[in-house]
Coordinates of C-alpha atoms and ligand atoms in Angstrom, one line a residue:
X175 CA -16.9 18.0 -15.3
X176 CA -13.7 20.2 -15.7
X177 CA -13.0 20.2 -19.3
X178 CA -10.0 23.1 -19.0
X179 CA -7.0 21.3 -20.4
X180 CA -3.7 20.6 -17.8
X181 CA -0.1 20.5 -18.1
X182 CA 2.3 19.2 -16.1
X183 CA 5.8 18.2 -16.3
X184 CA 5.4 13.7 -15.9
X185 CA 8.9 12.6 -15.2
X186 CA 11.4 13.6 -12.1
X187 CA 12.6 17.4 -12.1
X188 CA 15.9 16.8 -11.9
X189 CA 18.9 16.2 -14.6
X190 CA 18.4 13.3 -16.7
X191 CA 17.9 11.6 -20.3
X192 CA 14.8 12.9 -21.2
X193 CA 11.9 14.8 -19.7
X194 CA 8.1 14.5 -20.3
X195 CA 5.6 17.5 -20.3
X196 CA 2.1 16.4 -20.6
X197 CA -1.0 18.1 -21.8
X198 CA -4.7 16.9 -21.6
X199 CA -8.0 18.5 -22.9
X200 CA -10.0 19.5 -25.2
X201 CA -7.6 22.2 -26.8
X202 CA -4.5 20.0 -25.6
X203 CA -3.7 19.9 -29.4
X204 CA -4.3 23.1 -30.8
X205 CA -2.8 24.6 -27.9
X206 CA 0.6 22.7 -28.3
X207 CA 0.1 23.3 -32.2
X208 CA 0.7 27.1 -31.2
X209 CA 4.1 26.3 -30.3
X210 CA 5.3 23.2 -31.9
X211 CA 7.3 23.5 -35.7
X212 CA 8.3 20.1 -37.6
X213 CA 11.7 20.2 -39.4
X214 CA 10.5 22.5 -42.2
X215 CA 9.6 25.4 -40.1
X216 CA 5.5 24.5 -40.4
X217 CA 3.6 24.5 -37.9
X218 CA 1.1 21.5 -38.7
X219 CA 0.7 19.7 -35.1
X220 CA -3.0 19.8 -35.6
X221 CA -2.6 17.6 -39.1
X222 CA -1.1 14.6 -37.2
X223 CA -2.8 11.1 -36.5
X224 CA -3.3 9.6 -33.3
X225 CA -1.0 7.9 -31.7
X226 CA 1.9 8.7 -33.6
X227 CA 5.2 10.6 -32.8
X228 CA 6.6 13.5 -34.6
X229 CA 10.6 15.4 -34.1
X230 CA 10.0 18.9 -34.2
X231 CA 11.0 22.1 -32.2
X232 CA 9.2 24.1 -29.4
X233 CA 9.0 27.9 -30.3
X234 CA 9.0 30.6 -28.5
X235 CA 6.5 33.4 -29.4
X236 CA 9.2 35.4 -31.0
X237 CA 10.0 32.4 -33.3
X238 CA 12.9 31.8 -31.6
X239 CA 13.6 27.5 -30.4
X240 CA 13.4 26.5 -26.9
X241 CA 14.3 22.7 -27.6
X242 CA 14.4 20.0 -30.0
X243 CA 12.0 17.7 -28.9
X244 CA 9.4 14.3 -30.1
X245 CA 6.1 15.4 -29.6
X246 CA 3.0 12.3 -29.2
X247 CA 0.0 12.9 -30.0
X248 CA -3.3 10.5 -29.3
X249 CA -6.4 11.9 -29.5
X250 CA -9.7 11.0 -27.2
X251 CA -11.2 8.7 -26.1
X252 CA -7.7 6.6 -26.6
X253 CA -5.5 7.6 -23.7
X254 CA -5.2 8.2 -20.2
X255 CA -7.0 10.5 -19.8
X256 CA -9.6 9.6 -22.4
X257 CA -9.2 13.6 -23.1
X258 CA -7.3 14.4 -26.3
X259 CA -3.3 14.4 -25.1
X260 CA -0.3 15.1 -26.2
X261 CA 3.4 14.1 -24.7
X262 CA 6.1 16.4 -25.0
X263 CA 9.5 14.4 -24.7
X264 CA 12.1 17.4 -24.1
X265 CA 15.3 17.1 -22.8
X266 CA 15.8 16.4 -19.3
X267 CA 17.3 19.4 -17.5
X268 CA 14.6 20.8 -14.7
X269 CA 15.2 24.8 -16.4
X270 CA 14.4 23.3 -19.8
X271 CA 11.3 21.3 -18.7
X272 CA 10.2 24.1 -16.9
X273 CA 10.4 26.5 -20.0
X274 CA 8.3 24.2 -22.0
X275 CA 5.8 23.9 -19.1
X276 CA 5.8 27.8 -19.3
X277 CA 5.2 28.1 -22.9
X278 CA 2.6 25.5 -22.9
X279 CA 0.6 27.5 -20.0
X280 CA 1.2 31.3 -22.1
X281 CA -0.2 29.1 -25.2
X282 CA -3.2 28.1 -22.9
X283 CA -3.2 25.1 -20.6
X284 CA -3.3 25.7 -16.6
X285 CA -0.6 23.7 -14.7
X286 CA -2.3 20.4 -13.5
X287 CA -2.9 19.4 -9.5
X288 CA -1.5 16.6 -8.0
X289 CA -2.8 13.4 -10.0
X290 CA -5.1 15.3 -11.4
X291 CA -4.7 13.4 -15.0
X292 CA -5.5 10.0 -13.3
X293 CA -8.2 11.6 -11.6
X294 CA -10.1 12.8 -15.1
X295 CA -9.2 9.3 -15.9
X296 CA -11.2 8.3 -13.0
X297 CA -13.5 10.8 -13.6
X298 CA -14.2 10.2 -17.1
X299 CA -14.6 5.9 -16.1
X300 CA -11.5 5.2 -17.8
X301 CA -10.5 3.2 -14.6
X302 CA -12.5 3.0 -11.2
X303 CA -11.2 4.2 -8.0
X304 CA -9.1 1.4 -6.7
X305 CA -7.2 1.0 -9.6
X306 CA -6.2 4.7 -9.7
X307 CA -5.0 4.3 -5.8
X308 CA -3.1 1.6 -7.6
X309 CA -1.5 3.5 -10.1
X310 CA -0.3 5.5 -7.1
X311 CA 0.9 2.8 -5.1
X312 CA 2.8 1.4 -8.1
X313 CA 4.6 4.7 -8.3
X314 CA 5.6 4.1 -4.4
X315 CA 6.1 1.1 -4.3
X316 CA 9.1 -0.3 -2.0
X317 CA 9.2 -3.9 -3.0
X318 CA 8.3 -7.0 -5.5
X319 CA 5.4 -7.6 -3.7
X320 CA 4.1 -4.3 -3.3
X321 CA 4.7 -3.7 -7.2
X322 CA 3.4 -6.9 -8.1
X323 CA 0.1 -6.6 -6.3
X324 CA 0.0 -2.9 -7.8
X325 CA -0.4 -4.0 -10.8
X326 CA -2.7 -6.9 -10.3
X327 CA -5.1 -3.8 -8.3
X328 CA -4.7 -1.5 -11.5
X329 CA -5.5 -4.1 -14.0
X330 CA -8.8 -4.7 -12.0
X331 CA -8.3 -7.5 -9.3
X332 CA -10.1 -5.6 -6.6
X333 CA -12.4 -4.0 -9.1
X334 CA -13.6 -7.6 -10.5
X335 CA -13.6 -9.1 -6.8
X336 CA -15.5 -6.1 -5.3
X337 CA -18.0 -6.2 -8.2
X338 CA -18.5 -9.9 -8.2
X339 CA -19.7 -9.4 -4.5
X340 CA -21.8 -6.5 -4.9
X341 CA -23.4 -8.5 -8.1
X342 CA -24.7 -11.0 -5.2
X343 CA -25.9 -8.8 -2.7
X344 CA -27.6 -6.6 -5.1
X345 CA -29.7 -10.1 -6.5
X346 CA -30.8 -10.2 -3.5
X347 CA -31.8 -6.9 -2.6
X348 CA -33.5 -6.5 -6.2
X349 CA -35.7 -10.4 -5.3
X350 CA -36.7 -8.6 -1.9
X351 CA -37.6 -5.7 -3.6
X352 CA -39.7 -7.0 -6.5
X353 CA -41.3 -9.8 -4.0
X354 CA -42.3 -7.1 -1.5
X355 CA -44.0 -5.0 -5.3
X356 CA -45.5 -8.3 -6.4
X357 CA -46.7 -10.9 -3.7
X358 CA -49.0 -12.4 -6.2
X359 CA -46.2 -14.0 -8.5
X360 CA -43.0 -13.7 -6.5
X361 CA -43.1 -15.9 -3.2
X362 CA -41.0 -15.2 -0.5
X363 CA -41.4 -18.7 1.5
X364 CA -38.6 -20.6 2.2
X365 CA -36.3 -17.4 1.0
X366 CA -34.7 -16.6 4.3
X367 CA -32.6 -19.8 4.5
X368 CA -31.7 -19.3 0.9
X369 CA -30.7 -15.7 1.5
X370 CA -29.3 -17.4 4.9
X371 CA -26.7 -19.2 2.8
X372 CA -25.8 -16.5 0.5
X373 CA -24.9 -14.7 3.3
X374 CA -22.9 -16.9 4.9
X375 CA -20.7 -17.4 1.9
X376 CA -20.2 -13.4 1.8
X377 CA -19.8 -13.3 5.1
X378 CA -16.8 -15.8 4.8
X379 CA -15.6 -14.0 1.2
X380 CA -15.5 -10.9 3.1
X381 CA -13.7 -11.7 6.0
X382 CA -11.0 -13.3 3.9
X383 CA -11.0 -10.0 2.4
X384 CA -10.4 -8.2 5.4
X385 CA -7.6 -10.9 6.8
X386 CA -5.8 -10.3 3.7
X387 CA -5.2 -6.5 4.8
X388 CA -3.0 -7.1 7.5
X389 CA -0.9 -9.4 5.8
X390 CA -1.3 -7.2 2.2
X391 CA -0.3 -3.9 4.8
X392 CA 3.0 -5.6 5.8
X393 CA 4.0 -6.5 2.5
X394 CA 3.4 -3.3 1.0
X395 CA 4.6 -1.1 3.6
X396 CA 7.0 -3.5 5.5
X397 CA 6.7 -5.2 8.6
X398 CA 6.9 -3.1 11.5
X399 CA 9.7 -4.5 13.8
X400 CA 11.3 -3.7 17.1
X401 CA 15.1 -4.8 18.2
X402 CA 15.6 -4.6 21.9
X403 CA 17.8 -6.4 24.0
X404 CA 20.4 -5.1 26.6
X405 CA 23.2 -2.7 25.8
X406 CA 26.0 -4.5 23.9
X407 CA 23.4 -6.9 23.3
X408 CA 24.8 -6.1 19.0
X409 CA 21.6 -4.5 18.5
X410 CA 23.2 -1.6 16.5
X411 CA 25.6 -4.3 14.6
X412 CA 22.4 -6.4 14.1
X413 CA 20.4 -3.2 12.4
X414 CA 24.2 -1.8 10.3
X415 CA 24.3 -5.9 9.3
X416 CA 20.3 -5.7 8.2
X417 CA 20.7 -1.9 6.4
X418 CA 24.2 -2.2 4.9
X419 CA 22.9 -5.4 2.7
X420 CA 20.9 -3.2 1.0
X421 CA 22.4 0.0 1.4
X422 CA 21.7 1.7 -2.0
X423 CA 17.7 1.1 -1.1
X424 CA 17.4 2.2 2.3
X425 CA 16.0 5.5 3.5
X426 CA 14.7 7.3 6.4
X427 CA 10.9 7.6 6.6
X428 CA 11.0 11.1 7.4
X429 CA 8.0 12.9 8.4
X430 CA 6.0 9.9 10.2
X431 CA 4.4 10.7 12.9
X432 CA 6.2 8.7 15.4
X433 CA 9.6 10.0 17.3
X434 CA 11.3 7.3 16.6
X435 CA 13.0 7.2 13.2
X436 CA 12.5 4.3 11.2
X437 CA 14.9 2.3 8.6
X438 CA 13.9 0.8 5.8
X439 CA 15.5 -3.0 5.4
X440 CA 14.6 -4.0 1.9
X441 CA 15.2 -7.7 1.8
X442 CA 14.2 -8.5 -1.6
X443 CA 10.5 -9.8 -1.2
X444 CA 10.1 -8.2 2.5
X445 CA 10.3 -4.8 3.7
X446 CA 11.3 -4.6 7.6
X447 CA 10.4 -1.4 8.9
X448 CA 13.0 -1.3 11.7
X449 CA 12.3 1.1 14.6
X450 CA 15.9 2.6 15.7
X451 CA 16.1 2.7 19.5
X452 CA 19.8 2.9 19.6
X453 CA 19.3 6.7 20.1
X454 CA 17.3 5.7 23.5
X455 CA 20.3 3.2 24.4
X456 CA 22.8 6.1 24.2
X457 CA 21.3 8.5 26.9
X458 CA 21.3 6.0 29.2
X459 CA 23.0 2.8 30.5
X460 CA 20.3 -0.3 31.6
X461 CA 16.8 -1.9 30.2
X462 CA 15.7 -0.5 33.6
X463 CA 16.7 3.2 33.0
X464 CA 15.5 3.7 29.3
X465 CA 12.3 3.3 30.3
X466 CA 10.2 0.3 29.9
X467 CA 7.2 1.9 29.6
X468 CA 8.7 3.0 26.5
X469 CA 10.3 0.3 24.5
X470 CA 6.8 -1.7 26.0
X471 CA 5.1 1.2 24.2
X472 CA 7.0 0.8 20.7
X473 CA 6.8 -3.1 20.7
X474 CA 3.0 -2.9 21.4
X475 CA 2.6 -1.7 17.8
X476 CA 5.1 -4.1 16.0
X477 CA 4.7 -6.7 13.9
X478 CA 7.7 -7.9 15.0
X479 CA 10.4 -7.7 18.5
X480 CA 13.7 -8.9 17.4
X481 CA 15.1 -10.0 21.0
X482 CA 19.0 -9.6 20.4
X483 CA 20.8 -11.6 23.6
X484 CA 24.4 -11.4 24.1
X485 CA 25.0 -15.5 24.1
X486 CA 28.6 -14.8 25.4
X487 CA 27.7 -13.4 29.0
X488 CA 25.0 -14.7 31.5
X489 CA 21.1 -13.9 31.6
X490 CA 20.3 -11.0 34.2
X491 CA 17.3 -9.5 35.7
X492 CA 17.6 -7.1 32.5
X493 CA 16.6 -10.2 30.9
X494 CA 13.9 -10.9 32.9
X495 CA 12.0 -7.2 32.1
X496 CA 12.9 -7.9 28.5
X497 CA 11.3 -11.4 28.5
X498 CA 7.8 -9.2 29.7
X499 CA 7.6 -7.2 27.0
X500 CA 7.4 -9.8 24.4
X501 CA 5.1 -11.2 26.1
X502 CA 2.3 -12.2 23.4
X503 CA 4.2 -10.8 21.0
X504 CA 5.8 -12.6 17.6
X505 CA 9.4 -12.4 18.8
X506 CA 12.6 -14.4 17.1
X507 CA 15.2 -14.5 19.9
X508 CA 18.8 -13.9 18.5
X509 CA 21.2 -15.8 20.3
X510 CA 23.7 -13.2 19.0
X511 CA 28.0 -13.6 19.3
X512 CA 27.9 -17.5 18.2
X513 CA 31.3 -16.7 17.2
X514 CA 32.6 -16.7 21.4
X515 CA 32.1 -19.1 23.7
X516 CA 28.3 -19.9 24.2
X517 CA 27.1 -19.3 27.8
X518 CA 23.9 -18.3 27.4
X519 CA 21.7 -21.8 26.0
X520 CA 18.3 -22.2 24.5
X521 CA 17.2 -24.2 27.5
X522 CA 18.0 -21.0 29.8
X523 CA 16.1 -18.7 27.7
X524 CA 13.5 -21.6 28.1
X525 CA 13.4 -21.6 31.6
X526 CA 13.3 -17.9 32.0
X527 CA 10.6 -17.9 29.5
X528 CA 8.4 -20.5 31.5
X529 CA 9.2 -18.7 34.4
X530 CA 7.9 -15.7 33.2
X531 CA 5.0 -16.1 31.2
X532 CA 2.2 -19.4 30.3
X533 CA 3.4 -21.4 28.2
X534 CA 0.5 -21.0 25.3
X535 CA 2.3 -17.9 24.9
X536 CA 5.4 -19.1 23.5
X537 CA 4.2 -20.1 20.5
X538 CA 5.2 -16.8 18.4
X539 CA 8.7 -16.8 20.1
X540 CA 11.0 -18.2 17.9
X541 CA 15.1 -18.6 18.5
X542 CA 18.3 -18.5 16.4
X543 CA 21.6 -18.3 16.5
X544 CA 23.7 -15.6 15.1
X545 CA 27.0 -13.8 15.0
X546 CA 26.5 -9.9 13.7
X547 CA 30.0 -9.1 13.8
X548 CA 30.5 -12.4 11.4
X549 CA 27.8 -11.8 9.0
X550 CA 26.0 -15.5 9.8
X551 CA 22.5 -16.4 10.3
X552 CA 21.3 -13.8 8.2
X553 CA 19.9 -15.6 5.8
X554 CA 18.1 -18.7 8.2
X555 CA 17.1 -14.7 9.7
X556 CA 15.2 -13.7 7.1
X557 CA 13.9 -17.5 6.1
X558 CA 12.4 -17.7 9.7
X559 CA 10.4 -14.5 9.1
X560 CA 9.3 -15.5 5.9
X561 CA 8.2 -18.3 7.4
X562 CA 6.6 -16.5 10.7
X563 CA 4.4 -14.0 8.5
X564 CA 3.9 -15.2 5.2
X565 CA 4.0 -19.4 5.5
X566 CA 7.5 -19.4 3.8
X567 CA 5.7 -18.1 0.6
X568 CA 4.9 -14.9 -0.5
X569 CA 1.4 -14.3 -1.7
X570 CA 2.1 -14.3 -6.0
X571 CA -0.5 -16.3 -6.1
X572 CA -4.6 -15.4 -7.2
X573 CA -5.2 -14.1 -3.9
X574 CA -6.7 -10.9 -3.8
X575 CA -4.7 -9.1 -1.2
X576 CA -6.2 -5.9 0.4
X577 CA -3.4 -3.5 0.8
X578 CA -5.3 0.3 1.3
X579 CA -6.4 0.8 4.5
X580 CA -9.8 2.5 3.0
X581 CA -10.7 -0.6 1.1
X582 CA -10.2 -2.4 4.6
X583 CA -12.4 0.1 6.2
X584 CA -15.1 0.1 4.0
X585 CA -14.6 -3.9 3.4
X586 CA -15.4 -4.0 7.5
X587 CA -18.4 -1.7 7.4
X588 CA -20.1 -4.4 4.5
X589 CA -18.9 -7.3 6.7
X590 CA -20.8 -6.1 9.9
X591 CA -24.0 -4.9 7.7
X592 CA -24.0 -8.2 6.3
X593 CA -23.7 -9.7 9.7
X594 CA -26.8 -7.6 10.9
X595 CA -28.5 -9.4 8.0
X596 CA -27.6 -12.4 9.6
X597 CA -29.5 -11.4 13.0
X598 CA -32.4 -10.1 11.1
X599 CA -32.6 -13.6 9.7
X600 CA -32.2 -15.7 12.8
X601 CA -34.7 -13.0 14.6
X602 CA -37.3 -13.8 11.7
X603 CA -37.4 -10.1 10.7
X604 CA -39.7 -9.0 8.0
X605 CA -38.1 -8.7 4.5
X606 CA -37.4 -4.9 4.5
X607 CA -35.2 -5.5 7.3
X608 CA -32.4 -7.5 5.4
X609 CA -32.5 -5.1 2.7
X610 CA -32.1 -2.5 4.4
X611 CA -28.2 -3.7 5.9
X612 CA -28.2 -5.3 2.2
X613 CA -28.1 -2.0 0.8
X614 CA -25.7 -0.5 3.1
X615 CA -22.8 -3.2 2.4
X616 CA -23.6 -2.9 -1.6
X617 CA -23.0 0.8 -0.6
X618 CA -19.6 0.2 1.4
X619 CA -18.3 -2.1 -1.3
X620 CA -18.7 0.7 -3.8
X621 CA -17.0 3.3 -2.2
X622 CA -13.9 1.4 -2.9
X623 CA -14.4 1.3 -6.6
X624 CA -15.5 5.1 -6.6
X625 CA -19.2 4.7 -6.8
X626 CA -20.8 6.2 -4.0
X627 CA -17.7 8.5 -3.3
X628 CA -18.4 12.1 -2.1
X629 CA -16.0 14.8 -3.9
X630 CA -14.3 15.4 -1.3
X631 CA -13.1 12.0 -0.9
X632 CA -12.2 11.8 -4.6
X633 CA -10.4 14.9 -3.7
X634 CA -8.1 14.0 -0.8
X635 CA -7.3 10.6 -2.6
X636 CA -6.1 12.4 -5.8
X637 CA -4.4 14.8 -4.2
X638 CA -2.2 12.8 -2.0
X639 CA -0.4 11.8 -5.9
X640 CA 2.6 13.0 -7.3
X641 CA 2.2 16.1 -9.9
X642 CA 2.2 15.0 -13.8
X643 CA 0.2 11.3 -12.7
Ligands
LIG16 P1 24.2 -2.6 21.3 O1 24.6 -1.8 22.5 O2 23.3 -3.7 21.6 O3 23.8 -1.8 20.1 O4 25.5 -3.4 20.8 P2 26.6 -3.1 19.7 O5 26.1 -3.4 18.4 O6 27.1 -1.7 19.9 O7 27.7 -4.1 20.0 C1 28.4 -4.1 21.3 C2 29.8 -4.8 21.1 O8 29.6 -6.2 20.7 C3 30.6 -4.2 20.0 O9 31.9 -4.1 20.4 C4 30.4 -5.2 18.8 O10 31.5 -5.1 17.9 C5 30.3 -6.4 19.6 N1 29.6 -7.5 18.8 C6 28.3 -7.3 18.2 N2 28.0 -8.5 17.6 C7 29.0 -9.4 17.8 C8 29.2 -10.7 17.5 O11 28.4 -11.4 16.8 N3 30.3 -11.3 17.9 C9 31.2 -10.6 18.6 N4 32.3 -11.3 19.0 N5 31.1 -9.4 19.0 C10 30.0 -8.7 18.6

């Protein structure tokens, strides 16, 4: 274990208030000693208690003061790190933070990696693994629910769930085990439909587990939706109505993979991640011509196809390839211009939709009436999806939600070892057999916690984090 001490600058590098250099490690303290004074000119860093907070200067080596500044100090195990630390708060220009950054690597520290103090954290079983991913995700996240369930993660929700199962199966494994050692006092009949029921009830926990992630994915990182509809249709009014409420919290998602740029609706409790096609609609004039295949190829990955329809003019054959693509698909239909004359009804859109597809496959179409250019529906808008994705209510409850996609990965490797258990049992397989798939979903289960985690992975996960964290 690394036991060099870090430094990093904590808070944004960019003008403001007050700016936080931190340093962990053994010498973190004498180190920063070397350059701190207190109000007499005394250099006495090394005298203070833990956890306590001292005004002072930073001093250059030719005695000369870089910054007035409060300097913390709290000494191991009691801190993040559970190294000795100490939090310089400087003043919050990026040149000044970065002097103090520079003086506190010529006195001795080496400037930290990306989350590299959570990650000695981590290492040093301060926290396990899955609440360190949710100290990250707390730093990114985009809405209440996100933040909320961050902080349920880091103070141990997944950790307490994930051990509570693993506690089970490991019974188990450890009864097989010492039955197989010791026929003479431990008996094995009548185990299998004992084991039978335990498993069952993982089984179920699990998959709960694992049907929490989709809904925990679209909460944290916004549900992934789709507006099509003819040109005119108000699709771009529709997605300037959805981004200019929230203006001030809207960004592009630059850097995602797809070609399509994406616009973040923050609605409060929802994110809507709203795929832009209006650049498509530009090049070219009809449904026809942009290219089914494409919008069919965007839409086959949302979460949501917001259907904008032009109530004011009739249905056309437009409509009709439209109609296709949702096939299947979770789909509110806008009747959109309910301020003009409505010629377009529900019971048309009805028919078409009959016409088009069986009817078992309406039931994720829902329709509404709005007017973009008026501002109204908006709000039975976002009600309805609400409604469609989270039954009207979003998840504050106890729920443990699943919201990393390597948590759902590993939770679906332990559900299918655990449900080759279940065919070693209704095969009548010898013992070893169940222990054997036993093992391997005790071992899934802990790589989310951290245990069982190569160094590599440990790696990657820390380093995807922001410097200073
Ligand atoms: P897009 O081609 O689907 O993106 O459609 P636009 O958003 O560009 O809108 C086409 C035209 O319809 C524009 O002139 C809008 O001002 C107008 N429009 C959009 N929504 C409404 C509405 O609710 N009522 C009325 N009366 N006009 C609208």
């Amino acid at each position: 274990m690394k036991t060099d001490t870090i430094a990093s600058i904590a808070t944004a590098v960019s003008d403001s208030g007050i700016g936080i250099i931190r340093v962990s490690g053994e010498e973190a303290i004498s180190i920063v000693h070397k350059i701190y004074q207190n109000k007499k000119k005394e250099y006495v860093l090394q005298s203070y208690a833990s956890h306590t907070i001292h005004y002072g200067f930073m001093i250059e080596e030719d005695g000369s003061i870089i910054d007035e500044v409060m300097v913390s100090v709290m000494k191991a195990p009691r801190s993040y790190t559970m190294e000795d630390t100490v939090e310089i708060n400087c003043h919050g220009g990026a040149l000044m933070m970065k002097k103090i950054l520079m003086a506190v690597t010529k006195a001795g520290a080496r400037i930290a990696e990306p989350g590299e103090f959570t990650k000695r954290a981590f290492l040093n079983g301060r926290i396990d693994l899955s609440e360190a991913e949710a100290v990250m995700d707390i730093i990114h996240a985009k809405n209440e629910f996100a933040l909320k369930s961050s902080v349920k993660q880091l103070r141990g929700s997944v950790f307490d769930k994930i051990k509570e199962l693993r506690d089970k199966i490991l019974y188990e494994i450890a009864f097989i085990e010492s039955a197989l050692d010791d026929p003479e006092h431990i008996n094995l009949d009548g185990y299998a439909d004992r084991l039978s029921e335990q498993v069952i009830s993982i089984v179920k926990e699990l998959e709960k587990l694992l049907s929490s992630a989709d809904d925990g994915r679209m909460l944290k990182e916004g549900i992934r939706t789709v507006i099509v509809g003819k040109p005119n249709a108000g699709k771009s009014s529709l997605l300037n109505l959805l981004v200019g409420e929230e203006r001030a919290i809207v960004t592009d998602i630059a850097g995602t993979t797809r070609d399509t740029l994406e616009e973040t609706v923050n609605l409060g409790d929802v994110t809507l991640n709203v795929i832009d096609t209006a650049g498509i609609r530009n090049t070219e004039d009809t449904v026809e011509k942009i290219g089914v295949e494409r919008a069919k190829k965007i839409s086959e990955d949302a979460d949501l196809i917001l259907y904008v329809i032009d109530s004011s003019v009739p249905l056309d054959e437009n409509d009709e390839n439209i109609v296709r693509l949702i096939q299947g698909r979770k789909t509110i239909i806008l009747f959109n211009k309910s301020d003009l004359k409505e010629v377009v009804t529900k019971k048309d859109v009805d028919i078409l939709l009959s016409d088009t597809f069986e009817s078992e496959k309406k039931e994720n179409i829902f329709m509404i009436r709005i007017s973009a250019k008026e501002n109204d529906g908006m709000d039975s808008l976002m009600d309805l999806i609400k409604d469609m994705f989270f039954h009207g209510q979003i998840g504050f409850n106890d729920e443990v939600y699943i919201t990393n996609a390597r948590h759902k990965e590993a939770v679906l490797e332990a559900l299918e070892s655990m449900r080759q258990v279940q065919v070693s049992l209704e095969n009548n397989m010898p013992e070893d057999f169940y222990s054997i798939d036993l093992m391997s979903a005790y071992a899934s289960l802990g790589r989310i916690i951290g245990e069982e985690v190569e160094d590599d992975l440990v790696n990657e996960i820390f380093s995807k984090f922001c410097m200073g964290k």
